[in-house]
Every structure is written in C-alpha cells, then in structure tokens.
Amino acid sequence: MTTLPSSAPPSSTAASSAAQDTRPALARTSSTMTENLKVEVVGLNRVKGKHLIAQVRLTNTGSEKRLPWTGELGDNTRPLGEIRWASGIGVLDARARTWILPYQPADFPCLCSDQDRDGLGYFIDPGESISLYAVMPAPSGDPSTATVVTPVGPPMVEVPISDDPPVTPPGMTIPDPDAEPVTTVTRRLVAPSESLDRSEETADDGTDLHVNLSSDLLFAVNKATLTPRAKVILARTAKLVDASSGATVQVEGHADSSGNDAINDPLSTRRAQAVRQALSRVVTRQGVDFQAEGYGSRRPLYSNDTDEGRRRNRRVTVTFAKPQPAATVAPSTTPAPGATGLTGTGKADGQPISMEITGLRKLPGGLGLLTYRITNQGAEEAWFNELHHAKDWMSFKYQAAFNVTLTDVEARRRYLPARLQVADGDSVDSYCACTDVSGVRLSTEKFGPGRQREFWSLFALPETAGTLKVKIADFADLQVPVG
C-alpha cells in the first residue's frame, strides 16, 4: 500500500501508540449515543490541492467502563455491508451543498481507519484514546476552514485546513488516494422550505431550485384548468425564475398513488403543460426555454401512506438554476411569537424533560446549524420519542430527530431539516441531515435519570432574518437569534 508522506515517523504498533496522540484539538464534540465518548479533530490537511485528510481522536473520558466505538463512526447512507468503522467521517461543502465522505477503493468499503486492518480494537479503555483517519476529496473553492461531520454528534464548524503534510501519531499509516482507483462518495444536500399557506415547497440543492406547487391549490380535483388562486402562486414562482440566469425551466406534473396510470399519467402531463403556458406568459426574462412533462405517480417525494404525504405528492415541480443571492440587508429584529428564552419543559413517560437550544449558527452557502440539548430531569428512566414521531410524510430512510422546524414569521415561511440524497436506481433515498436515532442509535431517545444528550439539525436560513421561531417536538415555540 502506497502511503502519503507525513512529518511524523510511524511506529510498529498502532493500537498501543494511539493513546500517545497528544496533539491539540482543532475542534471537539461528544457522542449523542455513548456517554463519556469525546470526539476531537486533531488534523485536517489538504493534500496535492485536491484531497483532504481528516484525523479524529476518540477518547473515553470516563473512569469505569470500556467504551465500544465500532458502531459510532459508520456512514448509514451506504449499503449495510459497506458501513465500516470510520466511513462516516466527512466534511460539509456548504457552498456546493455537498456532504463529502471518504473515497471508496475497489477492494475496501472506504479509504479510512478500519478496526480489523489497523488493529485498533473494539473498545477504548477509561482515560485512553484512539486516532482515526479518513481520506476524501477537498471541498470546492480552497476554503481555509471546513465543517467536519461525523455520525457521532453535532458538526464541528470552522475547523482550520492546513496545506502542510499531515502530522500523524506513531503507528498511523495513511494511504495515498492516487495509488489506486477510488470512487468519490458524496451526498447531495437539499434544504427545503415551504410557505405557511402550504401552496408551495422549495428545495435548494445548491445548483437548482425545485419549486413544488400544490396541485390542490392550482387545480380542481381531476382537472387541468388553473384556478383563480393559481395566478398569485405562479406570480411568486415567476419572480424567482426572473432572478435566475438559467436558460431552461423544467415543469413536471406529479400525482399521488390513488388512481391508476391511465388516469394519473395524462392528468399530470396536462397540468404540467398548463403551468408551463401560464409561467411563460408572466416571466419577463427573455430567452427562457420552458419544457413540460408528466410523471404520474412514479416519482413521489413522500410516503403515500398518509393524507399529508399524498397531498404533497400531488404537485407541479418547477426547476431552474438557483438565483444568485440578493444584496445583503440588515436582519429583521422583530421578535417571533413564542416564549421568550431558549429553554422549554415537557413530560416523557411521566418524567419531567427539559430542552435547551444551545445555538442557531449561520454557515456558508445559506445554511444554518441548530443545536439543542434534551435532559431527563426526573428520577426514573424515560423514552422521549417525540423527536421523530411527527411529520412522517417527510419520508426519510431511517428514524431521525426531524420533528424540528424554523419559521420566518415576517416572510411567512417555514424551514424544514435538510436532506442527504442518495440515488438508488431510478429512485432517490433521503436521509435527514440531523441526529440519527435508528439502527445502533435506537436508544438515543432513551434517557436515564439526569441523562443529557445533544441533538442537531441543518437547515437553509433566510438571508435577512435575525430571529426565527423554533419549534422542537412538543415543546413551546421559542424565538431564537441567528448567530
């Protein structure tokens, strides 16, 4: 195996030397799932101008129990057979709306630390640590910092990137990604928002805007003639198209699963054509090519098992190049309705539960990171499942803490948790860009007496809002400043 040069010579025993890694941390977080497991970024190096090497140190901060770590770092967006120990270490390319993960060689699940190959062991002893690596593409634009992501806890933002050769602890050997064929592994990050009147939902994937217009408001049942209300809805969409520089606008008609293809296919086509004709009359920009196509019920966005999912699947989607951001104006300081402060209280299994919002932070590329803390204040164990119980129509692949929304009250717009999209043949699987509570993390929503856990979600953020209304599960609404 060809390795990358390092400024630190390797030793012969990776497992025994891992605890000797005393490098200062560039960023840190803690595991939501495993108590006393600390996660630190100890190296982030751009190599050959195109690769990025992330080094992460896991430490058992407890004094009694050995901690298993092998289920913590695997990427759950890969097929089950490919979820290996450090495959979930990555970076967020916020401007490109891309989640970057380790390369995948031809004969191994990922170009990253592996428990068996690197001899790291299954457990971390009290007070001890192990160091891991992951090799991936560098984020676009040669940024000086990056947001490092893991499945373990909240993303670590503004981690400095060095262009010097990586410094490694004794025993660590980092393979050269140019020494063998590798496959780039990335996930498209889509950040949706919706109007409060539920007339449209917009998804921003960093390149295009996908505006999903509600067919229930555009048309009468089983009809393809636009309603009077459609004029107002389409006028808002036309303004977005006018602000775009793209030469093509794609209009797609979609139906829910009720009815059959003989009905859904021609109806969705006629509805797409009606919207195309109406938009072409109100868009003022010249040289725009409008295309229309109907897909019936073959491309649902959400599960058809609920009324809300079916309602959202009955849509006409207008897709065009994302407009450039408007000139920045001063943020609004009008308070949003809701309780004052950043804490809330509730009940779970009869036990008092508290919630505290610890941050709503702007990231590059119009994204934001919400972090919050849930604590069992009672004397008995409790399950708090409300973080994933609501909004099942969002149809994420696995359970996650997605029962969270942000609202810009003045703009009358609601922001939903971002999605990581993975192509699966002709369909696309969506995973929540938020705390995972599935698989090995099913116990994440189980709290012992006094137990506290950190949760997070990524969202799109409005350019001008200084305060947003935050709704987390059944806790009271809170007005939260954007930092």
CSV table of C-alpha atoms in Angstrom, one decimal:
chain,number,residue,atom,x,y,z
A,1,MET,CA,0.0,0.0,0.0
A,2,THR,CA,1.4,3.4,-1.0
A,3,THR,CA,1.2,5.9,1.8
A,4,LEU,CA,1.2,9.7,1.9
A,5,PRO,CA,4.2,11.4,3.4
A,6,SER,CA,4.0,12.5,7.0
A,7,SER,CA,6.0,14.8,9.2
A,8,ALA,CA,5.9,12.2,12.0
A,9,PRO,CA,7.5,8.8,11.7
A,10,PRO,CA,5.2,5.8,12.2
A,11,SER,CA,5.9,3.2,14.9
A,12,SER,CA,5.1,-0.5,14.7
A,13,THR,CA,2.1,-0.8,16.9
A,14,ALA,CA,-0.9,1.3,16.1
A,15,ALA,CA,-3.1,0.1,18.9
A,16,SER,CA,-0.6,0.7,21.7
A,17,SER,CA,0.6,4.0,20.4
A,18,ALA,CA,-2.9,5.5,19.7
A,19,ALA,CA,-3.2,6.7,23.3
A,20,GLN,CA,0.1,8.7,22.9
A,21,ASP,CA,-1.7,11.1,20.5
A,22,THR,CA,-1.4,14.3,22.5
A,23,ARG,CA,-1.9,16.8,19.6
A,24,PRO,CA,-4.1,19.8,20.4
A,25,ALA,CA,-7.7,19.5,19.3
A,26,LEU,CA,-8.8,21.7,16.4
A,27,ALA,CA,-12.5,21.1,17.3
A,28,ARG,CA,-14.4,18.8,19.6
A,29,THR,CA,-17.9,17.3,20.2
A,30,SER,CA,-19.3,14.4,22.2
A,31,SER,CA,-21.3,11.3,21.3
A,32,THR,CA,-25.0,11.6,21.5
A,33,MET,CA,-25.3,7.9,21.9
A,34,THR,CA,-22.4,6.8,24.1
A,35,GLU,CA,-21.8,8.6,27.4
A,36,ASN,CA,-18.1,9.7,28.0
A,37,LEU,CA,-17.1,9.4,24.4
A,38,LYS,CA,-15.3,12.6,23.3
A,39,VAL,CA,-14.6,13.3,19.6
A,40,GLU,CA,-11.9,15.7,18.6
A,41,VAL,CA,-10.5,16.7,15.2
A,42,VAL,CA,-6.7,16.7,15.5
A,43,GLY,CA,-5.8,17.1,11.8
A,44,LEU,CA,-7.4,18.5,8.7
A,45,ASN,CA,-4.9,18.6,5.8
A,46,ARG,CA,-5.4,19.4,2.1
A,47,VAL,CA,-3.0,17.2,0.1
A,48,LYS,CA,-1.9,17.8,-3.6
A,49,GLY,CA,-4.5,20.5,-3.8
A,50,LYS,CA,-7.4,18.0,-4.3
A,51,HIS,CA,-7.6,15.6,-1.4
A,52,LEU,CA,-8.4,16.1,2.3
A,53,ILE,CA,-7.3,14.1,5.2
A,54,ALA,CA,-9.3,14.3,8.4
A,55,GLN,CA,-7.9,12.8,11.6
A,56,VAL,CA,-10.2,12.3,14.5
A,57,ARG,CA,-9.3,11.2,18.1
A,58,LEU,CA,-11.9,9.3,20.2
A,59,THR,CA,-11.4,9.4,24.0
A,60,ASN,CA,-13.1,7.6,26.8
A,61,THR,CA,-13.4,10.3,29.4
A,62,GLY,CA,-15.0,8.0,32.0
A,63,SER,CA,-13.2,6.2,34.8
A,64,GLU,CA,-15.0,2.9,35.0
A,65,LYS,CA,-16.3,1.4,31.7
A,66,ARG,CA,-14.6,0.4,28.5
A,67,LEU,CA,-16.4,2.0,25.6
A,68,PRO,CA,-17.3,0.3,22.3
A,69,TRP,CA,-16.7,2.6,19.3
A,70,THR,CA,-17.1,0.4,16.3
A,71,GLY,CA,-20.8,1.2,15.7
A,72,GLU,CA,-20.4,5.0,16.1
A,73,LEU,CA,-18.5,6.2,13.0
A,74,GLY,CA,-20.0,4.2,10.2
A,75,ASP,CA,-21.9,6.0,7.4
A,76,ASN,CA,-25.5,4.9,7.5
A,77,THR,CA,-26.2,6.2,4.0
A,78,ARG,CA,-24.2,3.3,2.5
A,79,PRO,CA,-25.5,-0.2,1.9
A,80,LEU,CA,-25.4,-2.2,5.1
A,81,GLY,CA,-22.4,-4.3,4.0
A,82,GLU,CA,-20.4,-1.2,3.4
A,83,ILE,CA,-20.9,0.5,6.7
A,84,ARG,CA,-17.4,0.3,8.2
A,85,TRP,CA,-15.8,1.8,11.2
A,86,ALA,CA,-14.8,5.3,10.0
A,87,SER,CA,-16.7,5.7,6.8
A,88,GLY,CA,-19.0,8.4,8.3
A,89,ILE,CA,-16.2,10.9,8.9
A,90,GLY,CA,-16.6,13.7,6.3
A,91,VAL,CA,-16.9,17.4,5.6
A,92,LEU,CA,-19.7,19.6,4.6
A,93,ASP,CA,-19.1,21.6,1.4
A,94,ALA,CA,-21.8,24.2,2.3
A,95,ARG,CA,-21.5,26.4,-0.7
A,96,ALA,CA,-21.8,23.4,-3.1
A,97,ARG,CA,-24.5,21.8,-0.8
A,98,THR,CA,-22.5,18.6,-0.8
A,99,TRP,CA,-21.7,16.1,2.0
A,100,ILE,CA,-18.3,14.7,1.3
A,101,LEU,CA,-17.3,11.2,2.6
A,102,PRO,CA,-14.2,9.1,2.3
A,103,TYR,CA,-13.2,7.6,-1.0
A,104,GLN,CA,-14.1,4.0,-1.7
A,105,PRO,CA,-11.4,1.8,-3.2
A,106,ALA,CA,-12.2,-1.2,-5.4
A,107,ASP,CA,-11.5,-3.8,-2.7
A,108,PHE,CA,-12.4,-2.0,0.5
A,109,PRO,CA,-15.5,-0.1,1.8
A,110,CYS,CA,-13.7,3.2,2.4
A,111,LEU,CA,-10.3,4.9,2.5
A,112,CYS,CA,-10.4,5.3,6.2
A,113,SER,CA,-9.4,3.6,9.5
A,114,ASP,CA,-10.7,0.1,10.0
A,115,GLN,CA,-10.9,-1.8,13.2
A,116,ASP,CA,-9.5,-5.1,11.8
A,117,ARG,CA,-7.0,-3.8,9.3
A,118,ASP,CA,-5.5,-1.1,11.6
A,119,GLY,CA,-5.6,-3.2,14.8
A,120,LEU,CA,-7.5,-0.6,16.8
A,121,GLY,CA,-9.5,-2.9,18.9
A,122,TYR,CA,-13.2,-2.9,19.7
A,123,PHE,CA,-13.1,-0.9,22.9
A,124,ILE,CA,-11.5,2.2,24.4
A,125,ASP,CA,-10.3,1.8,28.0
A,126,PRO,CA,-11.1,4.5,30.6
A,127,GLY,CA,-8.9,7.5,30.1
A,128,GLU,CA,-7.5,6.2,26.9
A,129,SER,CA,-8.0,7.3,23.2
A,130,ILE,CA,-7.6,6.0,19.7
A,131,SER,CA,-6.9,8.0,16.5
A,132,LEU,CA,-8.7,7.5,13.1
A,133,TYR,CA,-8.2,8.9,9.6
A,134,ALA,CA,-10.4,9.4,6.6
A,135,VAL,CA,-9.3,10.4,3.1
A,136,MET,CA,-11.8,12.3,0.8
A,137,PRO,CA,-12.0,15.0,-1.9
A,138,ALA,CA,-11.2,18.5,-0.7
A,139,PRO,CA,-14.1,20.9,-0.6
A,140,SER,CA,-14.5,23.3,-3.5
A,141,GLY,CA,-13.0,26.8,-3.6
A,142,ASP,CA,-9.9,26.0,-1.5
A,143,PRO,CA,-11.5,27.2,1.7
A,144,SER,CA,-9.4,27.9,4.8
A,145,THR,CA,-11.8,26.1,7.1
A,146,ALA,CA,-14.4,23.3,6.8
A,147,THR,CA,-17.3,21.9,8.8
A,148,VAL,CA,-16.3,18.4,9.9
A,149,VAL,CA,-19.2,15.9,10.2
A,150,THR,CA,-19.5,12.5,11.9
A,151,PRO,CA,-22.4,10.3,12.8
A,152,VAL,CA,-21.4,10.8,16.4
A,153,GLY,CA,-22.5,14.3,17.4
A,154,PRO,CA,-23.1,17.8,16.1
A,155,PRO,CA,-21.0,19.0,13.2
A,156,MET,CA,-17.8,20.8,14.1
A,157,VAL,CA,-17.7,24.2,12.3
A,158,GLU,CA,-14.8,26.4,11.1
A,159,VAL,CA,-12.1,23.7,11.5
A,160,PRO,CA,-8.9,25.2,10.0
A,161,ILE,CA,-7.5,23.4,6.9
A,162,SER,CA,-3.7,23.1,6.6
A,163,ASP,CA,-1.8,22.7,3.3
A,164,ASP,CA,1.1,21.2,5.2
A,165,PRO,CA,1.8,17.4,5.1
A,166,PRO,CA,-0.4,15.7,7.7
A,167,VAL,CA,1.2,15.0,11.1
A,168,THR,CA,0.2,11.5,12.3
A,169,PRO,CA,0.6,9.8,15.6
A,170,PRO,CA,3.1,6.9,15.8
A,171,GLY,CA,1.6,3.8,14.2
A,172,MET,CA,-0.9,5.5,11.9
A,173,THR,CA,-0.4,4.9,8.1
A,174,ILE,CA,-2.5,6.9,5.7
A,175,PRO,CA,-2.9,5.5,2.2
A,176,ASP,CA,-2.3,7.6,-0.9
A,177,PRO,CA,-5.6,8.0,-2.8
A,178,ASP,CA,-3.7,8.4,-6.1
A,179,ALA,CA,-2.0,5.0,-5.7
A,180,GLU,CA,-5.1,3.0,-6.7
A,181,PRO,CA,-8.5,3.6,-8.4
A,182,VAL,CA,-11.0,5.1,-5.9
A,183,THR,CA,-14.6,6.2,-6.2
A,184,THR,CA,-15.7,9.6,-4.9
A,185,VAL,CA,-18.6,9.3,-2.3
A,186,THR,CA,-20.7,12.4,-1.9
A,187,ARG,CA,-24.3,13.1,-0.9
A,188,ARG,CA,-26.4,16.0,-2.4
A,189,LEU,CA,-27.6,18.2,0.5
A,190,VAL,CA,-31.1,19.5,-0.2
A,191,ALA,CA,-32.5,22.2,2.1
A,192,PRO,CA,-36.3,22.6,1.8
A,193,SER,CA,-38.7,25.4,3.0
A,194,GLU,CA,-42.4,26.0,2.5
A,195,SER,CA,-44.9,28.8,2.5
A,196,LEU,CA,-47.1,28.9,5.6
A,197,ASP,CA,-50.2,28.7,3.3
A,198,ARG,CA,-48.9,25.3,2.0
A,199,SER,CA,-49.1,26.5,-1.6
A,200,GLU,CA,-45.5,25.6,-2.4
A,201,GLU,CA,-42.4,23.9,-1.1
A,202,THR,CA,-38.9,24.9,-2.3
A,203,ALA,CA,-35.9,22.6,-2.2
A,204,ASP,CA,-32.4,24.2,-2.8
A,205,ASP,CA,-29.7,21.7,-3.8
A,206,GLY,CA,-27.0,24.3,-4.2
A,207,THR,CA,-27.3,24.2,-8.1
A,208,ASP,CA,-31.1,24.3,-8.8
A,209,LEU,CA,-34.3,25.4,-7.1
A,210,HIS,CA,-37.1,22.9,-7.2
A,211,VAL,CA,-40.4,24.7,-6.5
A,212,ASN,CA,-43.1,22.2,-5.7
A,213,LEU,CA,-46.5,23.8,-6.3
A,214,SER,CA,-49.5,22.2,-4.6
A,215,SER,CA,-51.9,20.8,-7.3
A,216,ASP,CA,-54.7,21.0,-4.8
A,217,LEU,CA,-54.4,24.8,-5.0
A,218,LEU,CA,-53.6,25.1,-8.6
A,219,PHE,CA,-56.4,22.9,-9.9
A,220,ALA,CA,-59.8,21.5,-9.1
A,221,VAL,CA,-60.0,17.7,-8.5
A,222,ASN,CA,-59.1,15.7,-11.6
A,223,LYS,CA,-58.9,19.0,-13.7
A,224,ALA,CA,-56.1,20.7,-15.5
A,225,THR,CA,-57.5,24.2,-15.7
A,226,LEU,CA,-55.8,26.7,-13.4
A,227,THR,CA,-57.8,28.1,-10.5
A,228,PRO,CA,-58.0,31.9,-9.8
A,229,ARG,CA,-55.7,31.4,-6.9
A,230,ALA,CA,-53.1,29.9,-9.2
A,231,LYS,CA,-52.3,33.3,-10.6
A,232,VAL,CA,-50.9,34.6,-7.3
A,233,ILE,CA,-48.9,31.4,-6.7
A,234,LEU,CA,-47.4,31.4,-10.2
A,235,ALA,CA,-46.6,35.1,-9.9
A,236,ARG,CA,-44.3,34.3,-7.0
A,237,THR,CA,-42.6,31.5,-8.9
A,238,ALA,CA,-42.2,33.8,-11.9
A,239,LYS,CA,-40.2,36.3,-9.8
A,240,LEU,CA,-37.8,33.5,-8.9
A,241,VAL,CA,-37.4,32.5,-12.5
A,242,ASP,CA,-36.7,36.1,-13.5
A,243,ALA,CA,-34.0,36.3,-10.8
A,244,SER,CA,-32.3,33.1,-12.3
A,245,SER,CA,-29.8,33.1,-15.1
A,246,GLY,CA,-30.7,29.6,-16.3
A,247,ALA,CA,-31.9,29.2,-19.9
A,248,THR,CA,-34.2,26.3,-19.2
A,249,VAL,CA,-37.2,25.9,-16.9
A,250,GLN,CA,-38.4,22.3,-16.4
A,251,VAL,CA,-42.0,21.9,-15.4
A,252,GLU,CA,-43.0,18.4,-14.2
A,253,GLY,CA,-46.5,17.2,-13.2
A,254,HIS,CA,-46.9,14.6,-10.4
A,255,ALA,CA,-49.7,12.7,-8.8
A,256,ASP,CA,-50.2,10.6,-5.7
A,257,SER,CA,-50.8,6.8,-5.7
A,258,SER,CA,-54.5,6.9,-5.7
A,259,GLY,CA,-55.9,6.1,-9.1
A,260,ASN,CA,-54.1,4.3,-11.8
A,261,ASP,CA,-51.5,5.2,-14.5
A,262,ALA,CA,-54.2,5.5,-17.2
A,263,ILE,CA,-55.6,8.5,-15.2
A,264,ASN,CA,-52.5,9.9,-13.5
A,265,ASP,CA,-50.2,10.0,-16.4
A,266,PRO,CA,-52.2,12.1,-18.8
A,267,LEU,CA,-53.6,14.3,-16.0
A,268,SER,CA,-50.1,15.1,-14.7
A,269,THR,CA,-48.9,15.9,-18.3
A,270,ARG,CA,-51.9,18.3,-18.9
A,271,ARG,CA,-51.2,20.0,-15.6
A,272,ALA,CA,-47.5,20.5,-16.4
A,273,GLN,CA,-48.5,21.9,-19.7
A,274,ALA,CA,-51.0,24.3,-18.1
A,275,VAL,CA,-48.3,25.6,-15.7
A,276,ARG,CA,-45.7,25.9,-18.5
A,277,GLN,CA,-48.1,28.0,-20.6
A,278,ALA,CA,-49.0,30.3,-17.6
A,279,LEU,CA,-45.4,30.8,-16.5
A,280,SER,CA,-44.2,31.6,-20.0
A,281,ARG,CA,-46.7,34.5,-20.1
A,282,VAL,CA,-45.7,36.0,-16.7
A,283,VAL,CA,-41.9,35.5,-16.7
A,284,THR,CA,-40.4,38.7,-18.1
A,285,ARG,CA,-36.9,37.5,-18.8
A,286,GLN,CA,-36.1,36.8,-22.4
A,287,GLY,CA,-34.6,33.6,-23.9
A,288,VAL,CA,-36.1,31.1,-21.4
A,289,ASP,CA,-37.0,27.6,-22.7
A,290,PHE,CA,-39.9,26.1,-20.9
A,291,GLN,CA,-40.2,22.3,-21.0
A,292,ALA,CA,-43.1,20.2,-19.6
A,293,GLU,CA,-43.5,16.6,-18.8
A,294,GLY,CA,-45.8,14.4,-16.7
A,295,TYR,CA,-44.7,11.5,-14.5
A,296,GLY,CA,-47.9,10.4,-12.9
A,297,SER,CA,-47.3,8.8,-9.5
A,298,ARG,CA,-43.8,7.3,-10.4
A,299,ARG,CA,-41.7,10.0,-8.5
A,300,PRO,CA,-43.2,10.6,-5.1
A,301,LEU,CA,-41.4,12.9,-2.7
A,302,TYR,CA,-43.1,11.5,0.4
A,303,SER,CA,-44.8,8.4,1.5
A,304,ASN,CA,-48.3,7.8,0.1
A,305,ASP,CA,-49.4,6.1,3.3
A,306,THR,CA,-50.6,9.4,4.9
A,307,ASP,CA,-53.0,12.1,3.8
A,308,GLU,CA,-50.3,14.7,4.1
A,309,GLY,CA,-47.8,12.7,2.1
A,310,ARG,CA,-50.3,12.2,-0.7
A,311,ARG,CA,-51.2,15.9,-0.6
A,312,ARG,CA,-47.6,16.9,-1.1
A,313,ASN,CA,-47.1,14.3,-3.8
A,314,ARG,CA,-49.9,16.0,-5.8
A,315,ARG,CA,-47.7,18.7,-7.2
A,316,VAL,CA,-46.2,20.5,-10.2
A,317,THR,CA,-42.5,20.9,-9.8
A,318,VAL,CA,-40.8,23.9,-11.5
A,319,THR,CA,-37.0,23.5,-11.6
A,320,PHE,CA,-34.5,26.1,-12.7
A,321,ALA,CA,-31.0,27.4,-11.9
A,322,LYS,CA,-30.7,28.8,-8.4
A,323,PRO,CA,-30.8,32.6,-8.5
A,324,GLN,CA,-27.8,34.4,-7.0
A,325,PRO,CA,-28.4,35.8,-3.5
A,326,ALA,CA,-29.7,39.3,-3.3
A,327,ALA,CA,-27.6,42.1,-1.8
A,328,THR,CA,-27.5,41.6,2.0
A,329,VAL,CA,-29.7,43.9,4.0
A,330,ALA,CA,-29.9,44.4,7.8
A,331,PRO,CA,-31.5,41.4,9.6
A,332,SER,CA,-35.0,41.8,10.9
A,333,THR,CA,-35.2,42.3,14.6
A,334,THR,CA,-38.9,41.8,15.0
A,335,PRO,CA,-39.4,39.1,17.7
A,336,ALA,CA,-41.2,36.0,16.6
A,337,PRO,CA,-44.2,34.8,18.5
A,338,GLY,CA,-43.5,32.2,21.2
A,339,ALA,CA,-41.9,32.0,24.6
A,340,THR,CA,-39.0,34.3,25.5
A,341,GLY,CA,-35.8,32.5,26.1
A,342,LEU,CA,-34.0,29.4,24.9
A,343,THR,CA,-35.4,26.6,27.2
A,344,GLY,CA,-38.6,24.6,27.4
A,345,THR,CA,-40.1,21.8,29.6
A,346,GLY,CA,-42.3,18.8,29.0
A,347,LYS,CA,-43.1,15.3,30.1
A,348,ALA,CA,-41.9,11.8,28.9
A,349,ASP,CA,-43.1,8.6,30.5
A,350,GLY,CA,-44.3,10.8,33.4
A,351,GLN,CA,-40.8,12.2,33.9
A,352,PRO,CA,-40.0,16.0,33.6
A,353,ILE,CA,-38.0,16.6,30.4
A,354,SER,CA,-36.2,19.9,29.6
A,355,MET,CA,-34.9,21.3,26.3
A,356,GLU,CA,-32.3,24.0,25.8
A,357,ILE,CA,-31.3,25.5,22.5
A,358,THR,CA,-27.6,25.9,22.5
A,359,GLY,CA,-27.1,27.6,19.2
A,360,LEU,CA,-28.5,28.7,15.8
A,361,ARG,CA,-25.4,29.4,13.7
A,362,LYS,CA,-25.0,30.6,10.2
A,363,LEU,CA,-22.8,28.5,7.9
A,364,PRO,CA,-21.5,29.4,4.4
A,365,GLY,CA,-23.8,28.9,1.5
A,366,GLY,CA,-27.0,30.0,3.2
A,367,LEU,CA,-27.1,27.1,5.6
A,368,GLY,CA,-27.6,27.1,9.4
A,369,LEU,CA,-26.8,24.7,12.2
A,370,LEU,CA,-29.3,24.3,15.1
A,371,THR,CA,-28.1,22.6,18.2
A,372,TYR,CA,-30.1,21.7,21.3
A,373,ARG,CA,-29.9,19.7,24.5
A,374,ILE,CA,-32.5,17.3,26.0
A,375,THR,CA,-32.3,16.3,29.7
A,376,ASN,CA,-34.3,13.9,31.8
A,377,GLN,CA,-34.9,15.9,35.0
A,378,GLY,CA,-36.8,13.0,36.7
A,379,ALA,CA,-35.8,10.2,39.0
A,380,GLU,CA,-36.7,7.3,36.6
A,381,GLU,CA,-35.7,6.3,33.1
A,382,ALA,CA,-37.8,7.7,30.3
A,383,TRP,CA,-38.2,7.4,26.5
A,384,PHE,CA,-38.6,10.7,24.7
A,385,ASN,CA,-39.7,9.7,21.2
A,386,GLU,CA,-41.3,12.9,20.1
A,387,LEU,CA,-38.2,14.0,18.1
A,388,HIS,CA,-39.1,11.6,15.3
A,389,HIS,CA,-42.8,10.9,15.8
A,390,ALA,CA,-44.3,13.8,13.8
A,391,LYS,CA,-44.1,14.6,10.1
A,392,ASP,CA,-43.9,11.0,8.9
A,393,TRP,CA,-44.7,12.4,5.4
A,394,MET,CA,-41.1,13.6,5.2
A,395,SER,CA,-40.2,10.0,4.3
A,396,PHE,CA,-36.6,9.8,5.4
A,397,LYS,CA,-34.9,6.4,5.0
A,398,TYR,CA,-34.4,5.9,8.8
A,399,GLN,CA,-35.7,7.4,12.0
A,400,ALA,CA,-34.1,10.7,12.9
A,401,ALA,CA,-34.7,13.8,15.1
A,402,PHE,CA,-36.5,15.6,12.3
A,403,ASN,CA,-39.5,16.9,14.3
A,404,VAL,CA,-38.0,20.4,14.2
A,405,THR,CA,-38.9,23.5,12.2
A,406,LEU,CA,-37.7,27.1,11.9
A,407,THR,CA,-40.2,29.8,10.9
A,408,ASP,CA,-39.5,33.2,9.5
A,409,VAL,CA,-42.7,34.8,10.7
A,410,GLU,CA,-42.4,38.1,8.7
A,411,ALA,CA,-41.8,36.2,5.4
A,412,ARG,CA,-44.4,33.6,6.3
A,413,ARG,CA,-42.0,30.8,5.5
A,414,ARG,CA,-41.2,27.6,7.4
A,415,TYR,CA,-37.8,25.8,7.1
A,416,LEU,CA,-37.5,22.0,7.3
A,417,PRO,CA,-34.5,19.8,8.2
A,418,ALA,CA,-32.1,19.4,5.2
A,419,ARG,CA,-31.9,16.0,3.4
A,420,LEU,CA,-29.0,13.9,2.2
A,421,GLN,CA,-29.9,12.4,-1.1
A,422,VAL,CA,-28.6,9.0,-2.3
A,423,ALA,CA,-29.5,7.7,-5.8
A,424,ASP,CA,-30.9,4.1,-5.7
A,425,GLY,CA,-31.5,3.1,-9.2
A,426,ASP,CA,-34.4,5.2,-10.6
A,427,SER,CA,-35.4,6.4,-7.1
A,428,VAL,CA,-33.7,8.6,-4.5
A,429,ASP,CA,-33.4,7.8,-0.8
A,430,SER,CA,-33.4,10.7,1.6
A,431,TYR,CA,-31.7,10.8,4.9
A,432,CYS,CA,-32.2,13.6,7.5
A,433,ALA,CA,-29.2,15.9,8.0
A,434,CYS,CA,-29.8,15.7,11.7
A,435,THR,CA,-29.2,13.4,14.7
A,436,ASP,CA,-29.8,9.8,13.7
A,437,VAL,CA,-31.9,7.7,16.1
A,438,SER,CA,-32.1,4.5,14.0
A,439,GLY,CA,-30.1,1.2,13.9
A,440,VAL,CA,-27.5,1.1,16.6
A,441,ARG,CA,-28.7,4.5,17.7
A,442,LEU,CA,-32.2,3.4,18.6
A,443,SER,CA,-31.5,4.1,22.3
A,444,THR,CA,-30.6,7.7,21.6
A,445,GLU,CA,-34.1,8.8,22.8
A,446,LYS,CA,-33.8,6.7,26.0
A,447,PHE,CA,-32.8,8.8,29.0
A,448,GLY,CA,-31.7,7.6,32.4
A,449,PRO,CA,-32.3,9.9,35.4
A,450,GLY,CA,-30.3,13.1,34.9
A,451,ARG,CA,-29.2,11.9,31.4
A,452,GLN,CA,-28.5,14.7,28.9
A,453,ARG,CA,-27.9,14.4,25.2
A,454,GLU,CA,-27.0,16.9,22.4
A,455,PHE,CA,-29.0,17.0,19.1
A,456,TRP,CA,-28.6,18.9,15.9
A,457,SER,CA,-30.2,19.7,12.5
A,458,LEU,CA,-29.1,21.5,9.4
A,459,PHE,CA,-31.4,24.0,7.7
A,460,ALA,CA,-31.5,26.6,5.0
A,461,LEU,CA,-31.5,30.0,6.6
A,462,PRO,CA,-33.3,33.1,5.2
A,463,GLU,CA,-30.8,35.9,4.3
A,464,THR,CA,-32.4,38.7,6.3
A,465,ALA,CA,-33.9,37.2,9.4
A,466,GLY,CA,-32.2,38.0,12.7
A,467,THR,CA,-34.6,36.0,14.8
A,468,LEU,CA,-36.5,32.8,13.9
A,469,LYS,CA,-39.3,30.9,15.7
A,470,VAL,CA,-38.0,27.4,16.6
A,471,LYS,CA,-40.4,24.5,17.2
A,472,ILE,CA,-38.9,21.3,18.6
A,473,ALA,CA,-41.2,18.4,19.1
A,474,ASP,CA,-44.0,19.3,21.6
A,475,PHE,CA,-42.0,22.0,23.4
A,476,ALA,CA,-43.3,25.5,23.3
A,477,ASP,CA,-42.2,27.8,20.4
A,478,LEU,CA,-39.1,29.8,21.1
A,479,GLN,CA,-37.7,32.9,19.5
A,480,VAL,CA,-34.1,32.3,18.8
A,481,PRO,CA,-31.5,34.8,17.5
A,482,VAL,CA,-29.4,33.8,14.4
A,483,GLY,CA,-25.7,33.9,15.4
